[in-house]
mmCIF file of C-alpha atoms in Angstrom:
data_model
loop_
_atom_site.group_PDB
_atom_site.id
_atom_site.type_symbol
_atom_site.label_atom_id
_atom_site.label_comp_id
_atom_site.label_asym_id
_atom_site.label_seq_id
_atom_site.Cartn_x
_atom_site.Cartn_y
_atom_site.Cartn_z
ATOM 1 C CA UNK A 1 170.624 -84.683 118.821
ATOM 2 C CA UNK A 2 168.511 -83.072 116.095
ATOM 3 C CA UNK A 3 167.863 -86.458 114.449
ATOM 4 C CA UNK A 4 166.728 -87.909 117.748
ATOM 5 C CA UNK A 5 164.389 -84.939 118.336
ATOM 6 C CA UNK A 6 162.873 -85.215 114.840
ATOM 7 C CA UNK A 7 162.360 -88.956 115.219
ATOM 8 C CA UNK A 8 160.795 -88.440 118.640
ATOM 9 C CA UNK A 9 158.373 -85.890 117.155
ATOM 10 C CA UNK A 10 157.384 -88.383 114.465
ATOM 11 C CA UNK A 11 156.816 -91.078 117.084
ATOM 12 C CA UNK A 12 154.650 -88.716 119.156
ATOM 13 C CA UNK A 13 152.520 -87.853 116.121
ATOM 14 C CA UNK A 14 152.179 -91.519 115.118
ATOM 15 C CA UNK A 15 151.241 -92.535 118.657
ATOM 16 C CA UNK A 16 148.598 -89.811 118.796
ATOM 17 C CA UNK A 17 147.041 -91.096 115.558
ATOM 18 C CA UNK A 18 147.200 -94.728 116.729
ATOM 19 C CA UNK A 19 145.560 -93.816 120.035
ATOM 20 C CA UNK A 20 142.809 -91.994 118.144
ATOM 21 C CA UNK A 21 142.277 -95.039 115.909
ATOM 22 C CA UNK A 22 142.035 -97.493 118.777
ATOM 23 C CA UNK A 23 140.201 -95.428 121.394
ATOM 24 C CA UNK A 24 137.959 -93.169 119.291
ATOM 25 C CA UNK A 25 137.356 -95.458 116.317
ATOM 26 C CA UNK A 26 137.586 -98.796 118.141
ATOM 27 C CA UNK A 27 140.125 -100.431 115.828
ATOM 28 C CA UNK A 28 142.090 -103.464 116.943
ATOM 29 C CA UNK A 29 145.616 -102.994 115.679
ATOM 30 C CA UNK A 30 148.756 -105.079 115.409
ATOM 31 C CA UNK A 31 151.909 -103.665 116.999
ATOM 32 C CA UNK A 32 153.538 -103.253 113.589
ATOM 33 C CA UNK A 33 151.461 -100.096 112.988
ATOM 34 C CA UNK A 34 153.751 -98.226 115.390
ATOM 35 C CA UNK A 35 156.719 -98.788 113.087
ATOM 36 C CA UNK A 36 154.998 -98.424 109.728
ATOM 37 C CA UNK A 37 153.090 -95.258 110.598
ATOM 38 C CA UNK A 38 156.131 -93.578 112.169
ATOM 39 C CA UNK A 39 158.151 -94.417 109.061
ATOM 40 C CA UNK A 40 155.379 -93.087 106.819
ATOM 41 C CA UNK A 41 155.172 -89.819 108.748
ATOM 42 C CA UNK A 42 158.936 -89.405 108.462
ATOM 43 C CA UNK A 43 158.690 -89.890 104.702
ATOM 44 C CA UNK A 44 155.828 -87.408 104.384
ATOM 45 C CA UNK A 45 157.708 -84.717 106.282
ATOM 46 C CA UNK A 46 160.916 -85.359 104.335
ATOM 47 C CA UNK A 47 159.043 -85.007 101.031
ATOM 48 C CA UNK A 48 157.225 -81.860 102.154
ATOM 49 C CA UNK A 49 160.489 -80.198 103.186
ATOM 50 C CA UNK A 50 161.730 -80.855 99.638
ATOM 51 C CA UNK A 51 158.533 -79.411 98.176
ATOM 52 C CA UNK A 52 157.232 -82.774 96.989
ATOM 53 C CA UNK A 53 153.556 -83.648 97.401
ATOM 54 C CA UNK A 54 152.070 -86.901 96.160
ATOM 55 C CA UNK A 55 148.572 -87.240 94.789
ATOM 56 C CA UNK A 56 146.549 -90.368 95.413
ATOM 57 C CA UNK A 57 144.221 -91.441 92.618
ATOM 58 C CA UNK A 58 142.288 -93.636 95.079
ATOM 59 C CA UNK A 59 141.409 -90.889 97.574
ATOM 60 C CA UNK A 60 137.742 -90.616 96.585
ATOM 61 C CA UNK A 61 137.220 -94.377 96.524
ATOM 62 C CA UNK A 62 139.000 -94.934 99.834
ATOM 63 C CA UNK A 63 136.987 -92.149 101.464
ATOM 64 C CA UNK A 64 133.719 -93.791 100.347
ATOM 65 C CA UNK A 65 134.506 -97.448 100.947
ATOM 66 C CA UNK A 66 136.690 -97.178 104.054
ATOM 67 C CA UNK A 67 135.182 -94.247 105.906
ATOM 68 C CA UNK A 68 136.570 -95.141 109.350
ATOM 69 C CA UNK A 69 140.124 -95.516 108.123
ATOM 70 C CA UNK A 70 139.825 -92.377 106.014
ATOM 71 C CA UNK A 71 138.610 -90.410 109.051
ATOM 72 C CA UNK A 72 141.741 -91.584 110.859
ATOM 73 C CA UNK A 73 143.763 -90.387 107.883
ATOM 74 C CA UNK A 74 142.098 -86.971 108.057
ATOM 75 C CA UNK A 75 142.884 -86.832 111.763
ATOM 76 C CA UNK A 76 146.538 -87.547 110.914
ATOM 77 C CA UNK A 77 146.592 -84.870 108.200
ATOM 78 C CA UNK A 78 145.150 -82.251 110.548
ATOM 79 C CA UNK A 79 147.577 -83.245 113.297
ATOM 80 C CA UNK A 80 150.536 -83.003 110.912
ATOM 81 C CA UNK A 81 149.395 -79.567 109.787
ATOM 82 C CA UNK A 82 149.008 -78.428 113.393
ATOM 83 C CA UNK A 83 152.289 -79.873 114.712
ATOM 84 C CA UNK A 84 154.541 -79.027 111.771
ATOM 85 C CA UNK A 85 152.970 -76.061 110.021
ATOM 86 C CA UNK A 86 153.340 -77.935 106.719
ATOM 87 C CA UNK A 87 150.591 -77.922 104.115
ATOM 88 C CA UNK A 88 149.631 -81.587 104.002
ATOM 89 C CA UNK A 89 147.277 -82.511 101.159
ATOM 90 C CA UNK A 90 143.974 -84.322 101.738
ATOM 91 C CA UNK A 91 145.283 -87.153 99.541
ATOM 92 C CA UNK A 92 147.674 -88.008 102.358
ATOM 93 C CA UNK A 93 144.657 -89.126 104.421
ATOM 94 C CA UNK A 94 144.116 -91.935 101.918
ATOM 95 C CA UNK A 95 147.749 -93.056 102.225
ATOM 96 C CA UNK A 96 147.415 -93.137 106.021
ATOM 97 C CA UNK A 97 144.101 -95.002 105.718
ATOM 98 C CA UNK A 98 145.871 -97.672 103.660
ATOM 99 C CA UNK A 99 148.321 -98.260 106.515
ATOM 100 C CA UNK A 100 145.424 -98.968 108.857
ATOM 101 C CA UNK A 101 143.712 -101.190 106.292
ATOM 102 C CA UNK A 102 146.890 -103.200 105.723
ATOM 103 C CA UNK A 103 147.459 -103.490 109.458
ATOM 104 C CA UNK A 104 144.026 -105.014 110.009
ATOM 105 C CA UNK A 105 144.105 -107.489 107.104
ATOM 106 C CA UNK A 106 145.398 -110.422 109.153
ATOM 107 C CA UNK A 107 143.289 -109.887 112.280
#
């Protein structure tokens, strides 16, 4: 049951971020984002529990060039901090932004 509860929490967080992206930022998204973002969030939380944080060398560039997607990433980072109590680095916002950029490429 614990696995199911953890997965459900990840889905809830991902859905919150996706809703923010579509309703607040006006992004049109493919359904695949539900799977990829949930999987990403699971990976982030697994790494953080093991004390592993990843840096993103593209954070500054992504924040300048893709402001909307980066703002969504920051929303996700803040939500993860709030819901899990984990210290999620700002660089994670750039990783999340890349998911939204990749999702929109074929639209």
